[in-house]
Amino acid sequence: MNVANTILSAGNNSAPALIYRQEVLTYAELRQKVMRCSTTFLGRNHAKGDRIGIFSENNPFFVVSYLSIIRAGLVAVPFQTELTEQDFKRIVSDAGIEDVCVSRRFINRLLPLAKRLNLNLLTEDDFENGNKKPLPLPVIDSARDLAALMFTSGSTGHAKGVMVTHRNIECNTRDIISYMDLTANDRVMVLLPFHYCFGASLLHSHLMAGGSLVLNNNFAFPETVLQEMQARGCTGLAGVPSTFQILLRKSRLCEMNFPELRWFQQAGGKLPNACIEELVTAFPDVCYYLMYGQTEATARLSYLPPERLVDKMGSIGKGLPSTRLDVLKPDGSPVQPGSNEIGEIVASGDNITAGYWNDPEETLRYFKSGRLHTGDMARVDADGFIFIVERERELIKCKGNRVSAKEIEEVIAEIPGVIETAVVGTPDEIFGEAICAFILGAPGAHLTADLVEGHCHKRLPPFKVPTRIELIGQMPHNGAGKIAKLKLKELAAAVALRTR
């Protein structure tokens, strides 16, 4: 079964599928555009499995391109629009891309690159004027045939193409629809880019449920986002931690009324408990879905039911209906529930992807016997709920101790006026790694390094108190909205060199 057809099968013809600025695209219009565009791709003599790039902001053109590529039996490769020229070239070469769908906004940027790389750029005009004669669609093996290559840098900074099959998307999407009880009445405010697996999951789940997506690319002006949520009657808002931290500190979110709002979705990292409590207090009738996932798992691996948010604060919950999560010690045995034993989260199920494109070494490292070794270290409580301790690759080795950056970030986030904080380790000749905390404060907040250090001394043992505290005017983020810790590590190292 072709997952693009499944995604498009539920919506009522006259119902709005996409809302973008003043444009409303109904399901009937979306289906017609996807059929026409997939025919265009087939008319270009592509073979099943050929990779097609998409370079576009969130808009109807992206959605139509993405679904058309998949429907034609090809493989969609969404690009981060913030990519450097070097990274763009690397992905084009690695994925063997010849055609790239590009929105009007980026056409002038890509034209010189396309000439040098011998790429074909496809625009809306090409789709409108393309082959309109129906052509036979290839037969899809949903378990084996790829629908997308989702490039992710993870914590290494090296872009890796995660191979996502048709079955991966359908399985994970049905699970999300089920646990969130999504229906045709749901309308999500989409701030996350579709090239990011969390953003893509919003596209998949809401269209497959017959609901609507409101596309907004103006999060630099959070107040206007909230006003559109009110005007469009959005039932849901999805974001990564920084999304909610910025809304809490730089907008009137908690003072505004959203009559149709019924849920928040949050994934992509740990939002400090203090922020979760603030949201839940301000919106007691809105369900807060805390979720955990990885690109290598299509999108979601687990969720914490809203009714367990208070008594299981800090937990990622349990595996989805189609996903099994085990927490395993180095010898492969499971940790004892209710103990302090720590192990790695290992996942299995039809949402676990096929590995990394053209990278058998990394695939063997993280995908073993059909199971995904996440690299996330966790414990399990007596009720079977999972609590992440730290990503193994983000643990800081300081003074002979293994220190959790998340624990320190939670403590700093308690300080009034803190919008975002990120803790990283930086090489140190004496300590092995020094703990460096970067902090973005709200306008007018009277934050000082001494204040932060004093608070940390009250809440943490001495070896966990940051040795360096940097108050910065802007926190770097990657294309998915997550804090770019690699950039912070580079900044910390550069500052250390200058001060020697």
Short mmCIF file of C-alpha atoms in Angstrom, two decimals:
data_model
loop_
_atom_site.label_atom_id
_atom_site.label_comp_id
_atom_site.label_asym_id
_atom_site.label_seq_id
_atom_site.Cartn_x
_atom_site.Cartn_y
_atom_site.Cartn_z
CA MET A 1 0.00 0.00 0.00
CA ASN A 2 1.28 3.44 -0.94
CA VAL A 3 1.19 5.57 2.22
CA ALA A 4 0.52 8.78 0.26
CA ASN A 5 -2.82 7.37 -0.86
CA THR A 6 -3.59 6.32 2.71
CA ILE A 7 -2.78 9.80 4.02
CA LEU A 8 -5.11 11.41 1.48
CA SER A 9 -7.99 8.96 1.85
CA ALA A 10 -9.80 10.27 4.93
CA GLY A 11 -10.61 13.94 4.43
CA ASN A 12 -14.01 15.12 3.22
CA ASN A 13 -13.76 16.68 -0.26
CA SER A 14 -15.01 20.11 0.86
CA ALA A 15 -13.10 20.17 4.17
CA PRO A 16 -10.00 22.37 4.47
CA ALA A 17 -6.77 20.36 4.42
CA LEU A 18 -4.24 23.22 4.40
CA ILE A 19 -4.61 26.82 5.53
CA TYR A 20 -1.72 29.10 4.58
CA ARG A 21 -1.99 32.87 4.81
CA GLN A 22 -5.12 33.66 2.78
CA GLU A 23 -5.10 30.37 0.90
CA VAL A 24 -7.35 27.46 1.85
CA LEU A 25 -6.79 24.16 0.05
CA THR A 26 -9.60 21.63 0.38
CA TYR A 27 -9.06 17.88 0.34
CA ALA A 28 -10.54 17.67 -3.15
CA GLU A 29 -8.09 20.32 -4.38
CA LEU A 30 -5.16 18.71 -2.59
CA ARG A 31 -5.93 15.28 -4.07
CA GLN A 32 -6.22 16.76 -7.56
CA LYS A 33 -2.90 18.58 -7.25
CA VAL A 34 -1.12 15.49 -5.91
CA MET A 35 -2.48 13.31 -8.73
CA ARG A 36 -1.38 15.84 -11.36
CA CYS A 37 2.09 16.31 -9.84
CA SER A 38 2.77 12.62 -9.35
CA THR A 39 1.95 12.17 -13.03
CA THR A 40 4.53 14.87 -13.81
CA PHE A 41 7.18 12.90 -11.93
CA LEU A 42 6.25 9.66 -13.65
CA GLY A 43 6.46 11.46 -16.99
CA ARG A 44 10.10 12.35 -16.27
CA ASN A 45 11.04 8.67 -16.61
CA HIS A 46 12.07 8.19 -13.02
CA ALA A 47 12.45 4.65 -11.74
CA LYS A 48 10.84 3.55 -8.50
CA GLY A 49 13.05 4.54 -5.60
CA ASP A 50 14.72 7.55 -7.26
CA ARG A 51 15.35 10.34 -4.76
CA ILE A 52 13.73 13.75 -5.31
CA GLY A 53 14.70 16.78 -3.22
CA ILE A 54 12.36 19.37 -1.72
CA PHE A 55 13.71 22.82 -0.87
CA SER A 56 10.84 24.86 0.49
CA GLU A 57 9.41 26.53 3.54
CA ASN A 58 6.18 25.08 4.98
CA ASN A 59 3.51 25.85 2.40
CA PRO A 60 1.07 24.00 0.11
CA PHE A 61 3.84 23.56 -2.50
CA PHE A 62 5.89 21.52 0.00
CA VAL A 63 2.93 19.32 0.93
CA VAL A 64 1.94 18.69 -2.68
CA SER A 65 5.54 17.95 -3.70
CA TYR A 66 6.09 15.61 -0.76
CA LEU A 67 2.92 13.56 -1.26
CA SER A 68 3.32 13.51 -5.06
CA ILE A 69 6.85 12.15 -4.86
CA ILE A 70 5.77 9.36 -2.52
CA ARG A 71 2.64 8.56 -4.56
CA ALA A 72 4.80 8.20 -7.67
CA GLY A 73 6.88 5.52 -5.90
CA LEU A 74 9.83 7.89 -5.50
CA VAL A 75 11.67 8.95 -2.34
CA ALA A 76 11.15 12.43 -0.89
CA VAL A 77 14.29 14.13 0.47
CA PRO A 78 13.33 17.32 2.34
CA PHE A 79 16.18 19.79 2.83
CA GLN A 80 16.69 22.10 5.76
CA THR A 81 16.47 25.52 4.16
CA GLU A 82 19.21 26.79 6.52
CA LEU A 83 21.79 24.38 5.05
CA THR A 84 25.19 25.66 4.03
CA GLU A 85 26.18 25.24 0.41
CA GLN A 86 28.68 22.56 1.44
CA ASP A 87 26.04 20.52 3.29
CA PHE A 88 23.59 20.91 0.41
CA LYS A 89 26.17 19.55 -2.03
CA ARG A 90 26.99 16.67 0.30
CA ILE A 91 23.35 15.56 0.58
CA VAL A 92 22.74 15.92 -3.17
CA SER A 93 25.77 13.73 -3.86
CA ASP A 94 25.04 11.22 -1.09
CA ALA A 95 21.40 10.74 -2.07
CA GLY A 96 22.03 10.82 -5.82
CA ILE A 97 19.52 13.59 -6.41
CA GLU A 98 18.89 15.00 -9.90
CA ASP A 99 15.54 16.80 -9.41
CA VAL A 100 14.76 19.29 -6.64
CA CYS A 101 11.33 20.83 -6.06
CA VAL A 102 11.97 24.42 -5.04
CA SER A 103 9.54 27.08 -3.86
CA ARG A 104 9.50 30.58 -5.35
CA ARG A 105 11.11 31.95 -2.20
CA PHE A 106 14.32 29.96 -2.76
CA ILE A 107 14.57 29.69 -6.54
CA ASN A 108 17.14 32.47 -6.92
CA ARG A 109 19.26 31.00 -4.15
CA LEU A 110 19.40 27.56 -5.77
CA LEU A 111 19.80 28.55 -9.43
CA PRO A 112 23.61 29.03 -9.29
CA LEU A 113 24.03 25.81 -7.31
CA ALA A 114 21.79 23.90 -9.71
CA LYS A 115 23.95 24.93 -12.67
CA ARG A 116 27.15 23.83 -10.95
CA LEU A 117 25.67 20.52 -9.77
CA ASN A 118 23.67 19.80 -12.94
CA LEU A 119 20.39 19.74 -11.01
CA ASN A 120 16.89 20.15 -12.42
CA LEU A 121 14.80 22.61 -10.40
CA LEU A 122 11.04 22.00 -10.47
CA THR A 123 8.65 24.80 -9.55
CA GLU A 124 4.90 25.22 -9.30
CA ASP A 125 4.85 26.17 -12.99
CA ASP A 126 6.41 22.84 -13.92
CA PHE A 127 3.70 21.02 -12.01
CA GLU A 128 0.92 23.06 -13.58
CA ASN A 129 2.29 22.57 -17.11
CA GLY A 130 3.49 19.00 -16.68
CA ASN A 131 2.18 15.74 -18.10
CA LYS A 132 -1.54 15.48 -17.33
CA LYS A 133 -2.17 12.09 -18.96
CA PRO A 134 -2.63 9.43 -16.24
CA LEU A 135 0.25 7.00 -16.00
CA PRO A 136 0.38 3.67 -14.12
CA LEU A 137 1.71 3.88 -10.57
CA PRO A 138 4.42 1.44 -9.45
CA VAL A 139 3.52 -1.39 -7.09
CA ILE A 140 4.72 -0.62 -3.56
CA ASP A 141 6.09 -3.09 -1.03
CA SER A 142 5.30 -1.03 2.08
CA ALA A 143 7.75 -2.92 4.28
CA ARG A 144 10.73 -2.45 1.96
CA ASP A 145 10.15 0.51 -0.34
CA LEU A 146 11.28 3.90 0.91
CA ALA A 147 8.96 6.87 1.12
CA ALA A 148 11.47 9.41 2.42
CA LEU A 149 15.08 10.06 3.36
CA MET A 150 15.05 12.31 6.42
CA PHE A 151 18.49 13.79 6.97
CA THR A 152 19.37 14.35 10.59
CA SER A 153 22.59 15.42 12.21
CA GLY A 154 21.81 13.97 15.63
CA SER A 155 24.49 14.88 18.16
CA THR A 156 27.43 14.23 15.84
CA GLY A 157 26.85 17.08 13.40
CA HIS A 158 27.29 14.73 10.42
CA ALA A 159 24.11 14.60 8.33
CA LYS A 160 22.80 11.04 7.99
CA GLY A 161 19.88 10.03 5.79
CA VAL A 162 17.36 7.97 7.74
CA MET A 163 15.56 5.51 5.44
CA VAL A 164 11.82 5.74 6.12
CA THR A 165 9.52 3.16 4.52
CA HIS A 166 5.83 3.43 3.67
CA ARG A 167 5.02 1.03 6.51
CA ASN A 168 7.07 3.07 8.99
CA ILE A 169 4.97 6.16 8.30
CA GLU A 170 1.62 4.38 8.32
CA CYS A 171 2.32 2.48 11.54
CA ASN A 172 3.60 5.49 13.48
CA THR A 173 0.87 7.77 12.16
CA ARG A 174 -1.94 5.43 13.14
CA ASP A 175 -0.49 5.14 16.65
CA ILE A 176 -0.33 8.93 17.02
CA ILE A 177 -3.90 9.36 15.78
CA SER A 178 -5.04 6.68 18.22
CA TYR A 179 -3.45 7.92 21.45
CA MET A 180 -4.29 11.56 20.74
CA ASP A 181 -7.80 10.70 19.52
CA LEU A 182 -7.33 12.93 16.46
CA THR A 183 -10.40 13.43 14.28
CA ALA A 184 -11.53 15.48 11.30
CA ASN A 185 -12.36 18.25 13.77
CA ASP A 186 -8.71 18.75 14.74
CA ARG A 187 -6.80 21.73 13.43
CA VAL A 188 -3.14 22.08 14.35
CA MET A 189 -0.99 25.21 14.33
CA VAL A 190 2.17 24.09 12.51
CA LEU A 191 5.33 25.96 13.46
CA LEU A 192 7.78 23.08 13.05
CA PRO A 193 9.36 22.61 9.61
CA PHE A 194 8.23 19.61 7.60
CA HIS A 195 11.85 18.61 6.94
CA TYR A 196 11.99 17.66 10.64
CA CYS A 197 10.38 14.34 11.60
CA PHE A 198 8.17 15.98 14.28
CA GLY A 199 6.86 18.47 11.72
CA ALA A 200 6.35 15.69 9.18
CA SER A 201 4.38 13.70 11.75
CA LEU A 202 1.91 16.59 12.06
CA LEU A 203 1.42 16.52 8.29
CA HIS A 204 0.92 12.74 8.27
CA SER A 205 -1.36 12.47 11.29
CA HIS A 206 -3.70 15.38 10.64
CA LEU A 207 -4.25 14.59 6.97
CA MET A 208 -4.73 10.89 7.71
CA ALA A 209 -7.30 11.86 10.36
CA GLY A 210 -9.07 14.17 7.91
CA GLY A 211 -8.19 17.28 9.93
CA SER A 212 -6.56 20.58 8.99
CA LEU A 213 -3.10 22.13 9.17
CA VAL A 214 -2.55 25.86 9.67
CA LEU A 215 0.91 26.69 8.31
CA ASN A 216 2.68 29.63 9.94
CA ASN A 217 6.33 30.52 9.29
CA ASN A 218 6.39 33.65 11.46
CA PHE A 219 7.39 32.38 14.88
CA ALA A 220 9.81 35.31 15.12
CA PHE A 221 6.61 37.20 15.99
CA PRO A 222 4.98 34.83 18.50
CA GLU A 223 2.07 37.15 19.29
CA THR A 224 0.86 36.98 15.68
CA VAL A 225 1.01 33.18 15.82
CA LEU A 226 -1.28 33.18 18.85
CA GLN A 227 -3.66 35.60 17.16
CA GLU A 228 -3.91 33.29 14.15
CA MET A 229 -4.54 30.35 16.47
CA GLN A 230 -7.53 32.25 17.85
CA ALA A 231 -8.79 33.36 14.45
CA ARG A 232 -8.49 29.88 12.89
CA GLY A 233 -9.94 28.02 15.88
CA CYS A 234 -6.90 25.77 16.29
CA THR A 235 -7.46 22.73 18.49
CA GLY A 236 -3.77 21.99 18.95
CA LEU A 237 -0.29 23.48 19.19
CA ALA A 238 2.86 21.40 18.74
CA GLY A 239 6.40 22.40 19.58
CA VAL A 240 9.85 21.59 20.84
CA PRO A 241 10.99 22.92 24.24
CA SER A 242 12.13 26.28 22.86
CA THR A 243 8.71 26.82 21.27
CA PHE A 244 6.98 26.77 24.62
CA GLN A 245 9.78 28.56 26.49
CA ILE A 246 9.64 31.46 24.04
CA LEU A 247 5.84 31.60 24.15
CA LEU A 248 5.89 31.61 27.95
CA ARG A 249 8.46 34.40 28.20
CA LYS A 250 7.94 36.46 25.04
CA SER A 251 4.19 36.46 24.46
CA ARG A 252 0.86 36.78 26.24
CA LEU A 253 0.14 33.06 25.83
CA CYS A 254 -1.06 32.53 29.40
CA GLU A 255 -3.24 35.63 29.31
CA MET A 256 -5.07 34.74 26.10
CA ASN A 257 -8.17 32.65 25.56
CA PHE A 258 -8.30 29.81 23.02
CA PRO A 259 -11.85 28.40 23.07
CA GLU A 260 -11.13 25.50 20.68
CA LEU A 261 -7.75 24.47 22.09
CA ARG A 262 -7.76 20.93 23.46
CA TRP A 263 -4.11 19.78 23.38
CA PHE A 264 -0.44 20.66 23.39
CA GLN A 265 2.13 18.29 21.84
CA GLN A 266 5.72 18.59 23.04
CA ALA A 267 8.71 16.52 21.94
CA GLY A 268 12.23 17.14 20.66
CA GLY A 269 13.87 17.32 24.07
CA LYS A 270 13.13 17.95 27.72
CA LEU A 271 11.03 21.00 28.58
CA PRO A 272 11.86 21.99 32.18
CA ASN A 273 9.27 20.82 34.70
CA ALA A 274 8.73 24.41 35.84
CA CYS A 275 7.58 25.35 32.34
CA ILE A 276 5.26 22.34 32.09
CA GLU A 277 3.70 23.25 35.42
CA GLU A 278 3.21 26.83 34.25
CA LEU A 279 1.42 25.67 31.09
CA VAL A 280 -0.78 23.18 32.90
CA THR A 281 -1.74 25.79 35.51
CA ALA A 282 -2.63 28.35 32.84
CA PHE A 283 -4.58 25.82 30.72
CA PRO A 284 -6.07 23.24 33.11
CA ASP A 285 -8.56 21.96 30.52
CA VAL A 286 -5.98 21.48 27.76
CA CYS A 287 -4.33 18.05 27.51
CA TYR A 288 -0.53 18.13 27.53
CA TYR A 289 1.01 15.29 25.52
CA LEU A 290 4.67 14.86 26.40
CA MET A 291 6.30 12.65 23.79
CA TYR A 292 9.65 11.09 23.00
CA GLY A 293 11.01 10.01 19.66
CA GLN A 294 13.81 9.97 17.13
CA THR A 295 14.04 10.37 13.38
CA GLU A 296 15.26 6.76 13.34
CA ALA A 297 11.85 5.74 14.71
CA THR A 298 9.93 7.71 12.02
CA ALA A 299 8.84 10.18 14.72
CA ARG A 300 7.38 8.88 17.98
CA LEU A 301 8.52 6.13 20.33
CA SER A 302 6.53 6.89 23.50
CA TYR A 303 4.13 9.31 25.14
CA LEU A 304 3.06 10.18 28.65
CA PRO A 305 -0.74 10.18 29.04
CA PRO A 306 -1.91 13.66 30.13
CA GLU A 307 -3.64 12.21 33.19
CA ARG A 308 -0.27 10.90 34.43
CA LEU A 309 1.60 14.16 33.89
CA VAL A 310 1.52 15.20 37.54
CA ASP A 311 2.39 11.93 39.26
CA LYS A 312 4.93 10.92 36.58
CA MET A 313 6.48 14.32 35.96
CA GLY A 314 9.78 13.92 34.12
CA SER A 315 8.86 10.60 32.53
CA ILE A 316 8.63 9.93 28.78
CA GLY A 317 5.86 7.45 29.52
CA LYS A 318 5.70 4.06 27.83
CA GLY A 319 6.03 2.78 24.26
CA LEU A 320 3.31 3.38 21.69
CA PRO A 321 0.85 0.56 20.93
CA SER A 322 3.04 -0.71 18.07
CA THR A 323 6.38 0.02 19.73
CA ARG A 324 8.21 -2.04 22.32
CA LEU A 325 10.70 -0.19 24.51
CA ASP A 326 13.24 -2.08 26.58
CA VAL A 327 15.78 -0.50 28.90
CA LEU A 328 18.84 -2.73 28.78
CA LYS A 329 22.06 -2.89 30.76
CA PRO A 330 25.40 -3.33 28.92
CA ASP A 331 25.11 -7.11 29.22
CA GLY A 332 21.72 -7.02 27.41
CA SER A 333 19.59 -7.80 30.44
CA PRO A 334 16.70 -5.47 31.38
CA VAL A 335 17.03 -3.04 34.26
CA GLN A 336 15.02 -3.85 37.37
CA PRO A 337 11.85 -1.70 37.55
CA GLY A 338 11.76 0.44 40.67
CA SER A 339 15.52 0.28 41.12
CA ASN A 340 18.20 2.84 40.35
CA GLU A 341 19.67 0.71 37.58
CA ILE A 342 20.43 2.61 34.38
CA GLY A 343 20.28 1.18 30.88
CA GLU A 344 19.93 2.13 27.23
CA ILE A 345 16.50 2.48 25.62
CA VAL A 346 16.18 -0.10 22.84
CA ALA A 347 13.14 0.03 20.54
CA SER A 348 11.45 -2.39 18.16
CA GLY A 349 8.31 -2.23 16.02
CA ASP A 350 7.10 -1.36 12.53
CA ASN A 351 7.98 2.31 13.07
CA ILE A 352 11.70 1.52 13.36
CA THR A 353 13.32 2.62 10.12
CA ALA A 354 15.61 0.68 7.83
CA GLY A 355 18.83 2.39 8.92
CA TYR A 356 21.09 5.05 7.40
CA TRP A 357 21.42 5.64 3.67
CA ASN A 358 24.83 4.62 2.30
CA ASP A 359 26.20 4.17 5.82
CA PRO A 360 26.35 0.47 6.73
CA GLU A 361 28.80 1.11 9.58
CA GLU A 362 26.49 3.52 11.45
CA THR A 363 23.51 1.32 10.62
CA LEU A 364 25.18 -1.69 12.24
CA ARG A 365 26.09 0.45 15.24
CA TYR A 366 22.56 1.62 16.05
CA PHE A 367 20.27 -0.90 14.29
CA LYS A 368 20.90 -4.39 15.61
CA SER A 369 18.67 -7.38 14.85
CA GLY A 370 15.81 -5.09 13.84
CA ARG A 371 16.03 -3.04 17.04
CA LEU A 372 17.04 0.59 17.42
CA HIS A 373 19.65 1.33 20.06
CA THR A 374 18.76 4.94 20.86
CA GLY A 375 21.81 6.00 22.87
CA ASP A 376 19.44 7.38 25.53
CA MET A 377 20.14 6.23 29.08
CA ALA A 378 17.16 5.70 31.35
CA ARG A 379 15.67 4.04 34.40
CA VAL A 380 12.25 2.42 34.86
CA ASP A 381 9.99 3.00 37.86
CA ALA A 382 7.90 0.36 39.62
CA ASP A 383 4.93 1.10 37.32
CA GLY A 384 6.95 0.64 34.14
CA PHE A 385 7.27 4.34 33.28
CA ILE A 386 10.57 5.32 31.68
CA PHE A 387 12.68 8.25 32.88
CA ILE A 388 15.57 9.40 30.68
CA VAL A 389 18.69 10.18 32.66
CA GLU A 390 20.77 11.51 29.77
CA ARG A 391 21.86 10.89 26.25
CA GLU A 392 25.08 8.92 26.53
CA ARG A 393 26.76 11.31 24.09
CA GLU A 394 25.70 14.36 26.14
CA LEU A 395 26.95 13.21 29.52
CA ILE A 396 29.71 15.50 30.80
CA LYS A 397 32.75 13.80 32.32
CA CYS A 398 33.88 16.30 34.94
CA LYS A 399 36.33 15.65 37.80
CA GLY A 400 35.87 11.91 37.41
CA ASN A 401 32.07 12.18 37.58
CA ARG A 402 29.45 11.59 34.89
CA VAL A 403 27.27 14.70 35.06
CA SER A 404 23.83 15.08 33.46
CA ALA A 405 23.44 18.31 31.50
CA LYS A 406 19.65 17.95 31.75
CA GLU A 407 19.73 17.97 35.54
CA ILE A 408 21.66 21.25 35.61
CA GLU A 409 19.40 22.77 32.93
CA GLU A 410 16.34 21.91 35.02
CA VAL A 411 17.80 23.72 38.04
CA ILE A 412 18.75 26.84 36.08
CA ALA A 413 15.31 26.94 34.44
CA GLU A 414 13.80 27.45 37.92
CA ILE A 415 15.26 30.97 38.05
CA PRO A 416 12.69 33.65 37.13
CA GLY A 417 13.47 35.35 33.85
CA VAL A 418 15.28 32.44 32.21
CA ILE A 419 13.92 31.78 28.70
CA GLU A 420 16.33 29.05 27.63
CA THR A 421 19.41 27.40 29.02
CA ALA A 422 21.84 24.86 27.63
CA VAL A 423 24.65 23.11 29.46
CA VAL A 424 27.60 21.62 27.58
CA GLY A 425 30.98 20.17 28.40
CA THR A 426 34.10 21.79 27.06
CA PRO A 427 37.64 20.29 27.17
CA ASP A 428 39.60 21.17 30.31
CA GLU A 429 43.19 20.19 31.08
CA ILE A 430 42.47 19.74 34.80
CA PHE A 431 38.85 18.54 35.02
CA GLY A 432 38.69 16.56 31.76
CA GLU A 433 35.59 18.55 30.84
CA ALA A 434 34.40 21.81 32.35
CA ILE A 435 30.68 22.48 32.78
CA CYS A 436 29.58 25.52 30.81
CA ALA A 437 26.04 26.95 31.08
CA PHE A 438 24.63 29.26 28.40
CA ILE A 439 21.58 31.29 29.45
CA LEU A 440 19.15 33.46 27.50
CA GLY A 441 17.22 35.82 29.74
CA ALA A 442 13.91 37.58 29.17
CA PRO A 443 13.98 41.31 28.37
CA GLY A 444 14.41 43.26 31.61
CA ALA A 445 15.36 40.18 33.63
CA HIS A 446 18.14 40.98 36.10
CA LEU A 447 20.18 37.84 35.61
CA THR A 448 23.83 37.67 36.58
CA ALA A 449 26.38 34.88 36.61
CA ASP A 450 26.66 35.22 40.39
CA LEU A 451 22.89 34.82 40.81
CA VAL A 452 22.86 31.68 38.67
CA GLU A 453 25.89 30.24 40.42
CA GLY A 454 24.35 30.90 43.84
CA HIS A 455 21.11 29.16 42.86
CA CYS A 456 23.02 26.16 41.53
CA HIS A 457 25.04 25.88 44.77
CA LYS A 458 21.76 25.70 46.70
CA ARG A 459 20.32 22.95 44.52
CA LEU A 460 23.31 20.91 43.31
CA PRO A 461 26.41 19.24 44.75
CA PRO A 462 29.59 21.26 44.13
CA PHE A 463 30.90 19.06 41.29
CA LYS A 464 27.71 19.74 39.27
CA VAL A 465 27.81 23.54 39.58
CA PRO A 466 28.85 25.12 36.23
CA THR A 467 32.42 26.39 36.19
CA ARG A 468 31.48 28.86 33.47
CA ILE A 469 28.22 30.78 33.08
CA GLU A 470 27.62 32.72 29.87
CA LEU A 471 24.65 35.12 29.53
CA ILE A 472 23.95 35.44 25.81
CA GLY A 473 21.66 37.61 23.72
CA GLN A 474 20.56 34.86 21.35
CA MET A 475 20.44 31.09 21.68
CA PRO A 476 21.48 29.21 18.50
CA HIS A 477 18.92 26.75 17.13
CA ASN A 478 19.02 24.21 14.34
CA GLY A 479 16.44 23.96 11.56
CA ALA A 480 14.10 21.97 13.81
CA GLY A 481 14.09 24.62 16.52
CA LYS A 482 16.26 22.63 18.92
CA ILE A 483 19.18 24.26 20.70
CA ALA A 484 22.33 23.71 18.64
CA LYS A 485 24.64 22.38 21.33
CA LEU A 486 27.48 21.70 18.90
CA LYS A 487 27.63 25.43 18.13
CA LEU A 488 27.66 26.19 21.85
CA LYS A 489 30.53 23.76 22.38
CA GLU A 490 32.46 25.47 19.60
CA LEU A 491 31.72 28.86 21.15
CA ALA A 492 32.80 27.67 24.59
CA ALA A 493 36.03 26.24 23.21
CA ALA A 494 36.77 29.45 21.27
CA VAL A 495 36.22 31.59 24.36
CA ALA A 496 38.46 29.28 26.39
CA LEU A 497 41.27 29.65 23.84
CA ARG A 498 41.01 33.44 23.85
CA THR A 499 41.16 33.62 27.64
CA ARG A 500 44.26 31.42 28.03
#
